Coordinates of C-alpha atoms in Angstrom, one line a residue:
X4 CA -11.6 17.9 25.4
X5 CA -11.8 15.0 27.5
X6 CA -13.9 11.8 26.5
X7 CA -17.2 11.6 28.3
X8 CA -19.4 9.0 29.4
X9 CA -17.5 6.7 31.2
X10 CA -17.5 6.9 35.3
X11 CA -14.7 8.2 37.2
X12 CA -12.5 5.5 39.0
X13 CA -13.1 5.9 42.9
X14 CA -9.8 7.2 43.5
X15 CA -9.3 8.4 47.2
X16 CA -7.7 11.6 48.2
X17 CA -4.4 9.8 49.2
X18 CA -4.3 8.0 45.9
X19 CA -4.4 11.0 43.7
X20 CA -0.7 11.2 43.5
X21 CA -0.7 7.5 42.1
X22 CA -3.3 8.5 39.5
X23 CA -0.8 11.4 38.3
X24 CA 2.0 9.0 38.5
X25 CA 0.3 6.5 36.4
X26 CA -0.3 9.4 33.6
X27 CA 3.1 10.4 33.8
X28 CA 4.5 6.3 33.4
X29 CA 1.9 5.9 30.3
X30 CA 3.2 9.1 28.8
X31 CA 7.0 8.0 29.4
X32 CA 6.2 4.3 27.8
X33 CA 4.3 6.2 24.8
X34 CA 7.1 8.6 24.1
X35 CA 9.8 6.1 24.3
X36 CA 8.1 3.9 22.1
X37 CA 7.4 7.0 19.5
X38 CA 11.2 7.9 19.5
X39 CA 12.1 4.2 18.9
X40 CA 9.5 3.9 16.1
X41 CA 10.8 7.1 14.5
X42 CA 14.5 6.5 15.5
X43 CA 15.9 7.3 12.0
X44 CA 14.6 10.8 12.1
X45 CA 15.5 11.2 15.7
X46 CA 19.0 10.2 14.6
X47 CA 18.7 12.7 12.0
X48 CA 18.5 15.6 14.0
X49 CA 21.4 14.3 16.3
X50 CA 23.8 13.8 13.6
X51 CA 23.3 17.6 12.6
X52 CA 24.1 18.7 16.2
X53 CA 27.2 16.7 15.8
X54 CA 28.4 18.1 12.7
X55 CA 27.3 21.8 12.8
X56 CA 28.0 24.2 15.5
X57 CA 25.2 26.4 14.4
X58 CA 22.8 23.7 16.2
X59 CA 25.0 22.3 19.0
X60 CA 22.5 23.9 21.3
X61 CA 20.1 21.3 20.3
X62 CA 21.7 18.9 23.1
X63 CA 20.5 21.3 25.6
X64 CA 16.9 21.7 24.6
X65 CA 15.1 18.5 26.2
X66 CA 17.3 19.1 29.7
X67 CA 16.1 22.6 29.6
X68 CA 12.5 21.7 29.1
X69 CA 12.7 18.8 31.7
X70 CA 14.3 21.3 34.2
X71 CA 11.5 23.9 33.5
X72 CA 8.9 21.6 34.2
X73 CA 10.5 20.0 37.2
X74 CA 10.9 23.8 38.3
X75 CA 6.9 24.2 38.4
X76 CA 6.4 20.6 39.4
X77 CA 3.9 21.8 42.0
X78 CA 1.7 23.3 39.6
X79 CA 0.6 20.0 38.4
X80 CA -1.1 18.9 41.4
X81 CA -3.9 21.3 40.7
X82 CA -4.3 20.5 37.2
X83 CA -7.0 18.2 35.8
X84 CA -5.5 15.2 34.0
X85 CA -7.9 14.3 31.2
X86 CA -7.2 12.6 27.9
X87 CA -7.8 14.8 25.0
X88 CA -9.3 14.3 21.6
X89 CA -7.5 17.6 20.3
X90 CA -4.1 16.0 21.2
X91 CA -5.2 12.9 19.4
X92 CA -6.1 14.9 16.3
X93 CA -2.9 16.9 16.6
X94 CA -0.7 14.1 16.7
X95 CA -2.3 12.5 13.9
X96 CA -1.8 15.8 11.8
X97 CA 2.0 15.9 12.8
X98 CA 2.0 12.3 11.6
X99 CA 1.0 13.1 8.3
X100 CA 3.2 15.8 8.2
X101 CA 6.1 13.2 9.1
X102 CA 4.7 11.2 6.0
X103 CA 4.7 14.1 3.8
X104 CA 8.4 15.0 4.9
X105 CA 9.6 11.4 4.2
X106 CA 7.9 11.5 0.4
X107 CA 9.7 14.7 -0.5
X108 CA 12.9 14.1 1.4
X109 CA 12.6 17.1 3.4
X110 CA 14.3 16.5 6.7
X111 CA 13.3 19.4 8.6
X112 CA 9.6 18.8 7.9
X113 CA 10.1 15.1 9.2
X114 CA 12.0 16.6 12.0
X115 CA 9.3 19.1 12.8
X116 CA 6.4 16.6 12.5
X117 CA 8.3 14.4 15.2
X118 CA 8.4 17.1 17.8
X119 CA 4.7 17.7 16.6
X120 CA 3.9 13.9 17.5
X121 CA 5.8 14.4 20.8
X122 CA 3.8 17.5 21.7
X123 CA 0.3 15.7 20.5
X124 CA 1.2 12.7 22.7
X125 CA 1.6 14.8 25.8
X126 CA -1.4 16.9 25.0
X127 CA -3.5 13.7 24.2
X128 CA -2.3 11.8 27.6
X129 CA -2.3 14.6 30.0
X130 CA -4.7 16.7 28.7
X131 CA -5.2 20.4 27.5
X132 CA -5.0 21.9 31.1
X133 CA -1.6 20.3 31.5
X134 CA -0.4 21.6 28.0
X135 CA -1.8 25.2 28.8
X136 CA 0.0 25.2 32.2
X137 CA 3.4 24.1 30.8
X138 CA 3.0 25.5 27.3
X139 CA 6.6 27.1 27.2
X140 CA 8.6 24.1 28.4
X141 CA 6.7 21.9 26.1
X142 CA 6.9 24.2 22.9
X143 CA 10.5 25.0 23.7
X144 CA 11.0 21.5 22.3
X145 CA 10.7 22.8 18.9
X146 CA 14.3 24.2 19.1
X147 CA 15.2 20.4 18.8
X148 CA 15.0 20.9 15.3
X149 CA 18.1 22.1 13.2
X150 CA 16.2 24.8 11.2
X151 CA 16.9 28.1 9.6
X152 CA 19.3 26.9 6.5
X153 CA 16.6 28.4 4.2
X154 CA 17.4 31.9 5.5
X155 CA 21.1 31.9 4.3
X156 CA 20.4 33.4 0.9
X157 CA 17.9 36.1 2.1
X158 CA 20.2 37.0 4.8
X159 CA 23.3 36.9 2.8
X160 CA 21.5 39.5 0.2
X161 CA 20.6 41.7 3.0
X162 CA 24.0 41.6 4.5
X163 CA 25.6 42.3 0.9
X164 CA 23.2 45.5 0.6
X165 CA 24.0 47.0 4.0
X166 CA 27.8 46.5 3.6
X167 CA 27.5 48.2 0.1
X168 CA 25.4 50.9 1.6
X169 CA 27.6 51.1 4.6
X170 CA 31.2 51.4 2.6
X171 CA 29.7 54.1 0.2
X172 CA 28.4 56.2 3.0
X173 CA 32.0 55.7 4.7
X174 CA 33.4 57.3 1.4
X175 CA 34.9 53.8 0.2
X176 CA 34.1 53.3 -3.6
X177 CA 32.4 49.8 -4.3
X178 CA 32.0 47.7 -7.3
X179 CA 29.8 44.8 -6.6
X180 CA 28.7 41.8 -8.9
X181 CA 26.2 39.6 -6.9
X182 CA 27.7 39.2 -3.5
X183 CA 31.3 39.7 -4.7
X184 CA 32.6 43.2 -3.6
X185 CA 35.5 45.0 -5.1
X186 CA 37.0 48.0 -3.0
X187 CA 40.4 49.9 -3.6
X188 CA 42.2 47.8 -0.9
X189 CA 41.1 44.1 -2.1
X190 CA 38.2 41.7 -3.2
X191 CA 35.5 40.5 -0.6
X192 CA 32.8 37.9 -1.0
X193 CA 29.6 37.3 1.4
X194 CA 29.4 33.9 2.2
X195 CA 27.3 31.8 4.4
X196 CA 29.2 32.6 7.5
X197 CA 28.3 36.2 6.9
X198 CA 24.8 35.8 6.8
X199 CA 24.4 36.1 10.6
X200 CA 21.9 33.0 10.5
X201 CA 24.0 31.5 13.3
X202 CA 23.5 34.8 15.7
X203 CA 20.0 34.6 14.9
X204 CA 19.3 31.2 15.7
X205 CA 21.4 31.7 19.2
X206 CA 19.7 34.7 19.8
X207 CA 16.3 33.3 19.7
X208 CA 16.7 30.5 21.8
X209 CA 18.5 32.2 24.4
X210 CA 16.1 35.3 24.4
X211 CA 13.0 33.3 24.6
X212 CA 14.2 31.4 27.4
X213 CA 15.2 34.6 29.0
X214 CA 12.0 36.3 28.7
X215 CA 10.3 33.1 29.9
X216 CA 12.3 32.9 33.1
X217 CA 12.3 36.8 34.0
X218 CA 8.9 37.8 32.9
X219 CA 5.3 37.1 33.8
X220 CA 3.4 39.3 31.4
X221 CA 2.6 37.8 27.9
X222 CA 3.2 41.2 26.4
X223 CA 6.8 41.5 27.8
X224 CA 7.8 38.0 27.0
X225 CA 6.6 38.9 23.3
X226 CA 8.5 42.1 23.1
X227 CA 11.8 40.8 24.4
X228 CA 11.6 37.6 21.9
X229 CA 10.9 40.0 19.3
X230 CA 14.1 42.1 20.1
X231 CA 15.9 38.9 20.0
X232 CA 15.0 38.3 16.5
X233 CA 15.4 41.6 15.2
X234 CA 18.7 42.7 17.3
X235 CA 21.3 40.0 15.8
X236 CA 20.2 40.9 12.2
X237 CA 20.9 44.6 12.7
X238 CA 24.1 43.8 14.6
X239 CA 25.2 41.3 11.9
X240 CA 25.1 44.1 9.3
X241 CA 27.2 46.1 11.5
X242 CA 29.5 43.3 12.1
X243 CA 30.1 42.6 8.4
X244 CA 30.7 46.3 7.7
X245 CA 32.8 46.5 10.3
X246 CA 35.1 43.6 9.4
X247 CA 35.3 44.9 5.8
X248 CA 36.2 48.4 7.3
X249 CA 39.2 46.8 9.5
X250 CA 40.3 45.0 6.6
X251 CA 40.7 48.3 4.6
X252 CA 42.0 50.4 7.1
X253 CA 44.7 48.0 8.1
X254 CA 45.6 47.2 4.6
X255 CA 44.4 43.6 5.1
X256 CA 46.5 42.7 7.9
X257 CA 43.6 42.1 10.3
X258 CA 39.9 40.8 9.7
X259 CA 40.8 38.9 6.5
X260 CA 41.4 35.4 8.2
X261 CA 40.0 33.2 10.9
X262 CA 40.4 36.3 13.3
X263 CA 37.3 37.9 11.7
X264 CA 35.1 35.0 12.9
X265 CA 36.6 35.4 16.5
X266 CA 35.7 39.4 16.3
X267 CA 32.2 38.5 15.3
X268 CA 31.3 36.4 18.2
X269 CA 33.1 38.8 20.8
X270 CA 30.6 41.5 19.0
X271 CA 27.5 39.1 19.3
X272 CA 28.3 38.1 22.7
X273 CA 28.7 42.0 23.7
X274 CA 25.5 42.9 21.9
X275 CA 23.6 40.0 23.9
X276 CA 24.8 40.9 27.3
X277 CA 23.7 44.2 26.6
X278 CA 20.3 43.1 25.8
X279 CA 20.0 41.0 28.9
X280 CA 21.3 44.0 31.2
X281 CA 18.5 46.0 29.6
X282 CA 15.9 43.3 29.8
X283 CA 16.8 43.0 33.5
X284 CA 15.5 46.1 34.4
X285 CA 11.9 45.4 33.5
X286 CA 12.2 41.8 35.3
X287 CA 9.2 40.4 37.3
X288 CA 9.0 38.3 40.4
X289 CA 8.0 34.7 39.5
X290 CA 4.3 33.6 40.3
X291 CA 3.9 31.7 43.4
X292 CA 2.6 28.1 43.0
X293 CA -1.2 27.8 43.6
X294 CA -2.4 26.9 47.1
X295 CA -4.8 23.9 46.6
X296 CA -7.6 22.5 48.8
X297 CA -7.4 18.6 49.4
X298 CA -10.7 18.4 47.1
X299 CA -8.8 20.1 44.2
X300 CA -5.8 17.9 44.6
X301 CA -8.2 14.8 44.5
X302 CA -10.1 15.8 41.5
X303 CA -7.1 16.7 39.6
X304 CA -5.8 13.2 40.2
X305 CA -8.8 11.4 39.2
X306 CA -8.5 9.0 36.4
X307 CA -11.3 7.5 34.2
X308 CA -11.4 3.8 33.0
X309 CA -11.8 5.0 29.4
X310 CA -8.1 6.7 29.7
X311 CA -6.2 3.8 28.6
X312 CA -8.5 3.7 25.5
X313 CA -7.7 6.8 24.8
X314 CA -4.0 6.2 25.4
X315 CA -4.0 3.5 22.9
X316 CA -5.8 5.6 20.1
X317 CA -3.0 8.3 20.9
X318 CA -0.3 6.0 20.3
X319 CA -1.8 4.5 17.3
X320 CA -2.5 8.1 15.5
X321 CA 1.2 8.7 15.7
X322 CA 2.6 5.4 14.9
X323 CA 0.4 4.3 11.7
X324 CA 2.3 6.6 9.4
X325 CA 5.6 4.5 9.1
X326 CA 3.7 1.5 7.5
X327 CA 1.9 3.5 5.1
X328 CA 5.0 5.2 4.0
X329 CA 6.3 1.5 3.1
X330 CA 3.5 0.8 1.2
X331 CA 3.7 3.9 -0.9
X332 CA 7.5 3.4 -1.4
X333 CA 6.6 0.1 -3.1
X334 CA 5.0 2.2 -5.9
X335 CA 6.5 3.9 -8.8
X336 CA 9.3 2.9 -11.3
X337 CA 12.4 1.7 -9.6
X338 CA 14.3 0.5 -12.7
X339 CA 17.5 2.4 -14.1
X340 CA 16.8 5.5 -15.8
X341 CA 16.9 5.4 -19.6
X342 CA 16.5 8.9 -21.4
X343 CA 14.5 9.1 -24.3
X344 CA 15.5 11.2 -27.3
X345 CA 14.9 14.8 -27.5
X346 CA 14.6 16.7 -30.8
X347 CA 13.7 20.3 -31.1
X348 CA 12.0 21.8 -34.0
X349 CA 14.0 24.4 -35.8
X350 CA 17.4 23.5 -33.9
X351 CA 19.9 20.7 -34.6
X352 CA 21.8 18.7 -32.2
X353 CA 25.5 19.6 -32.2
X354 CA 28.8 18.3 -30.5
X355 CA 28.9 19.1 -26.9
X356 CA 32.5 20.5 -27.7
X357 CA 30.8 23.7 -28.5
X358 CA 29.5 24.3 -25.1
X359 CA 30.9 26.3 -22.3
X360 CA 33.0 24.2 -19.7
X361 CA 30.2 24.6 -17.0
X362 CA 28.0 21.9 -15.1
X363 CA 25.7 22.2 -12.2
X364 CA 26.7 21.1 -9.1
X365 CA 23.8 18.1 -8.4
X366 CA 24.3 15.3 -6.4
X367 CA 22.7 11.8 -6.1
X368 CA 20.9 11.9 -9.3
X369 CA 20.3 8.5 -11.1
X370 CA 20.7 9.9 -14.9
X371 CA 22.4 13.0 -16.3
X372 CA 22.1 14.2 -19.9
X373 CA 23.8 16.9 -21.5
X374 CA 23.3 18.1 -25.0
X375 CA 23.8 21.2 -27.5
X376 CA 21.5 22.5 -30.2
X377 CA 22.3 25.1 -32.9
X378 CA 19.9 26.9 -35.2
X379 CA 20.0 28.4 -38.6
X380 CA 21.5 31.6 -37.4
X381 CA 24.4 30.1 -35.8
X382 CA 23.2 30.4 -32.1
X383 CA 24.3 27.8 -29.6
X384 CA 22.5 26.7 -26.5
X385 CA 23.2 23.9 -24.1
X386 CA 20.6 21.5 -22.4
X387 CA 21.6 19.7 -19.1
X388 CA 19.0 17.4 -17.5
X389 CA 19.7 15.9 -14.2
X390 CA 17.2 13.1 -13.4
X391 CA 16.0 11.5 -10.0
X392 CA 14.7 8.5 -9.0
X393 CA 14.0 6.8 -5.6
X394 CA 14.9 9.8 -3.8
X395 CA 16.1 10.0 -0.3
X396 CA 17.9 12.4 2.0
X397 CA 20.9 13.7 0.4
X398 CA 20.0 12.0 -3.1
X399 CA 17.1 14.0 -3.8
X400 CA 16.6 16.7 -6.5
X401 CA 15.4 19.9 -4.5
X402 CA 18.3 20.0 -1.6
X403 CA 20.1 23.0 -0.4
X404 CA 23.3 21.2 -1.6
X405 CA 22.3 21.2 -5.2
X406 CA 23.1 24.6 -6.8
X407 CA 23.9 25.8 -10.2
X408 CA 26.8 27.1 -8.9
X409 CA 28.4 26.4 -5.6
X410 CA 29.8 28.8 -3.0
X411 CA 33.6 29.5 -3.4
X412 CA 33.7 27.7 -6.8
X413 CA 37.2 27.5 -7.9
X414 CA 36.5 28.2 -11.8
X415 CA 33.2 30.4 -11.6
X416 CA 31.7 33.3 -9.6
X417 CA 28.3 34.7 -9.9
X418 CA 27.7 37.7 -11.9
X419 CA 24.0 38.2 -11.2
X420 CA 20.6 36.1 -10.5
X421 CA 16.8 36.4 -10.7
X422 CA 13.9 35.1 -12.4
X423 CA 12.3 35.5 -15.9
X424 CA 8.8 34.8 -17.0
X425 CA 9.1 32.4 -20.1
X426 CA 6.6 30.8 -22.6
X427 CA 6.7 27.0 -22.5
X428 CA 4.2 26.6 -25.6
X429 CA 0.8 27.3 -24.2
X430 CA 2.2 27.8 -20.6
X431 CA 4.1 30.4 -18.8
X432 CA 6.7 29.6 -16.2
X433 CA 8.7 31.7 -14.1
X434 CA 12.4 30.4 -14.5
X435 CA 15.3 30.9 -12.4
X436 CA 17.9 32.8 -14.0
X437 CA 21.6 32.8 -13.1
X438 CA 24.5 34.5 -14.8
X439 CA 28.1 33.2 -14.1
X440 CA 31.4 34.1 -15.0
X441 CA 35.4 33.2 -14.9
X442 CA 38.2 35.1 -16.9
X443 CA 37.4 33.4 -20.4
X444 CA 33.7 33.0 -20.5
X445 CA 30.4 34.5 -19.4
X446 CA 27.4 32.3 -19.3
X447 CA 23.5 32.7 -18.7
X448 CA 21.7 30.0 -17.1
X449 CA 17.9 29.3 -16.9
X450 CA 16.8 26.3 -15.0
X451 CA 13.6 24.7 -13.8
X452 CA 12.2 21.6 -12.5
X453 CA 9.8 18.7 -13.9
X454 CA 8.0 17.0 -11.1
X455 CA 5.1 14.6 -11.9
X456 CA 4.7 15.7 -15.2
X457 CA 4.5 19.6 -14.0
X458 CA 6.8 22.5 -14.5
X459 CA 8.1 24.9 -11.7
X460 CA 11.0 26.8 -10.6
X461 CA 9.9 27.1 -6.8
X462 CA 11.4 24.6 -4.3
X463 CA 8.3 24.7 -2.4
X464 CA 5.9 24.1 -4.9
X465 CA 8.1 21.4 -6.3
X466 CA 8.1 19.6 -3.3
X467 CA 4.1 19.7 -2.8
X468 CA 4.2 18.3 -6.4
X469 CA 6.5 15.6 -5.4
X470 CA 4.3 14.7 -2.5
X471 CA 1.1 14.7 -4.5
X472 CA 2.8 12.2 -7.2
X473 CA 3.6 10.0 -4.6
X474 CA 0.3 10.1 -2.9
X475 CA -1.2 9.2 -6.0
X476 CA 1.0 6.2 -6.6
X477 CA 2.9 7.9 -9.6
X478 CA 6.2 7.3 -8.0
X479 CA 9.1 10.1 -7.3
X480 CA 10.7 10.5 -10.9
X481 CA 11.9 14.3 -11.1
X482 CA 14.4 16.2 -12.9
X483 CA 16.2 19.4 -13.1
X484 CA 16.2 21.3 -16.6
X485 CA 18.8 23.8 -17.4
X486 CA 19.5 25.7 -20.6
X487 CA 22.5 28.0 -21.0
X488 CA 24.4 30.0 -23.6
X489 CA 27.3 32.6 -23.9
X490 CA 26.6 35.9 -22.6
X491 CA 28.1 39.4 -22.8
X492 CA 28.5 42.0 -20.2
X493 CA 26.1 44.7 -20.5
X494 CA 24.2 42.7 -23.3
X495 CA 22.3 40.2 -21.4
X496 CA 19.1 40.6 -23.4
X497 CA 20.8 39.0 -26.5
X498 CA 21.6 35.7 -24.4
X499 CA 18.0 36.0 -23.2
X500 CA 16.6 36.1 -26.5
X501 CA 18.2 33.0 -27.5
X502 CA 17.2 30.8 -24.7
X503 CA 13.7 32.5 -24.8
X504 CA 13.4 31.1 -28.6
X505 CA 14.9 27.6 -27.7
X506 CA 12.8 27.2 -24.6
X507 CA 9.3 27.9 -26.5
X508 CA 10.4 25.3 -29.1
X509 CA 12.0 22.7 -26.9
X510 CA 9.8 22.9 -23.9
X511 CA 7.0 20.7 -25.1
X512 CA 9.6 18.1 -26.7
X513 CA 11.4 18.2 -23.4
X514 CA 8.1 17.4 -21.2
X515 CA 7.5 14.6 -23.5
X516 CA 10.7 12.8 -23.4
X517 CA 10.7 13.0 -19.7
X518 CA 7.4 11.7 -19.4
X519 CA 8.6 8.6 -21.4
X520 CA 11.7 8.4 -19.5
X521 CA 9.4 7.9 -16.4
X522 CA 7.4 5.3 -18.1
X523 CA 10.5 3.1 -19.1

C-alpha cells in the first residue's frame, strides 16, 4: 500500500536511477540506525555465533542475502518504489515483539523481532513490490537468529525411542530408563549432541538456499525444503542406532569417544550430497531478467514528496520501543528478597537434614528457600523455592539452563518424567513430574511456577504471564516451586500420594507467602 494524495516529483527518465539510489541510501541509513539502536540484541546474536558451532552459519547469512539481491539487481529497475503503510505496521508489530522478548528475557523472541524490524523497514521504505520481488533474499535473514534449542528435549526423546526399537529389532536386549540405555556390552545415554538438532538446522539453511537457486517452481522449492527438514531427522535416528551398534559389535573399542561425532558428520555429509544429487535431476533454468521499456523504468524510479515523511514514520515505528522498555523497567519492587513464613495445615516444619541431598540446578536467582515438613503419619516432604526479581538474560526464571537435573549430573540420573494434574485447593494445575535416582536414593519431584500471582508449569504460558505482569506495572517477581519426597522403584504411586496431600494443603499457603514476599 502506498500513500496517496501527493503529486509525484517531476523525475526525468535519466534521473530514475538517482531516485532508486536515494531510496537505497535512505534504507541504508535507516537500517544502520536501527542496528545501532538495538545493538545489544544484535551483539547477543553474534555472541551465540561465536560460542556455538551449531549457529556458526549465521556469519554467512547476511552476505548471502546481499549476494542474492545483487545477483538479480537488474530486476529492481522495473519494480515500482513506493513507501508501504503495511511495512510500517509490520515494523511496529515486530517492535512490540521485541518489547515482549525483553520483558520476558526470551532472547530468541527479541532476536527474531529485530530481524522482523529489519524486514519491516525494507518493506516500508522500498514498498510491497520490492518485498515480493526479493522475498527469498529478504526472508533468508531469519536464519540470522540462533534458534532451535527448544527442540532438544523432543528430538532426544525421538532418538531414544528409535534407538531402543532398532536395537531390539537387531536382537539386542535393552533396559531403558528415561534416556539412559543399558545393553549387554555397556551403558549409553542420549544427550543433546545425539538429538540431531545441529544436522536439522544445517540442512534447513542449506536446503532452502539450494531450492531457491535451482528451482523456479514454488512447488519444487517447497517440496525440496520439506525433504531437507524430514531427512536429517530420520538420518540422525539411523546414525544414533549405528553408533550404538558399532560400539556394541566392537566391544566398545570404536564409536564411544570423540570419533562418534566425526562419524556422525561424515554420515550427514553423505546424506546431504545424496539429496543434492537427486535434487539436481529436477533442476530448472533461471528466469531471465525482465526487459523493460524506458517508460516502465521511469515509472519505477518515481519518488513522491510524501515519501520522506513515511520514511520518518517507518523509523519511528521501530525505534519507539526501547524508551518504553526503560519506563516499564522502573516499575515494580527492586529491593532485596525477604521471604514470608510458610505454615502448612496438618504438617509440621522439620529439620532440613531429613531431606534427600538433591537441589535443583537454577542460576541467577535473587532468593532461595528450602524447607522440610512432616505429618502425623511420619511422611516427609521437601519444599524448595527459587525466587527471581529484576530478571535479565541468564538470570531469569524460565531459561533452558535452569533444570531439575542437569544433563550428565555427576550424582543423579533421570529415572522418569512426565506431568501430573494436581489439586491446588480450588484449582487444578498440571505440574511437571520428574523421578531421579542415585545408588542410595530415589526421589520424586513435582515443580511448577508462580508468576504474577498465577500458577503454571508451562514455559510458554509462564512467559506470557511475566509479560502481562510487567505491562500492568506489577514487576517481574517470579518463583519456581518444587516439592519432593523419597520414592521406591515400581511403587511411585506411594510418593505421588504423599506429594498430592502436601500440595493440596500447602498450595494456598505458598501462594499467599509468595504474594507477601513480592510486596515486601
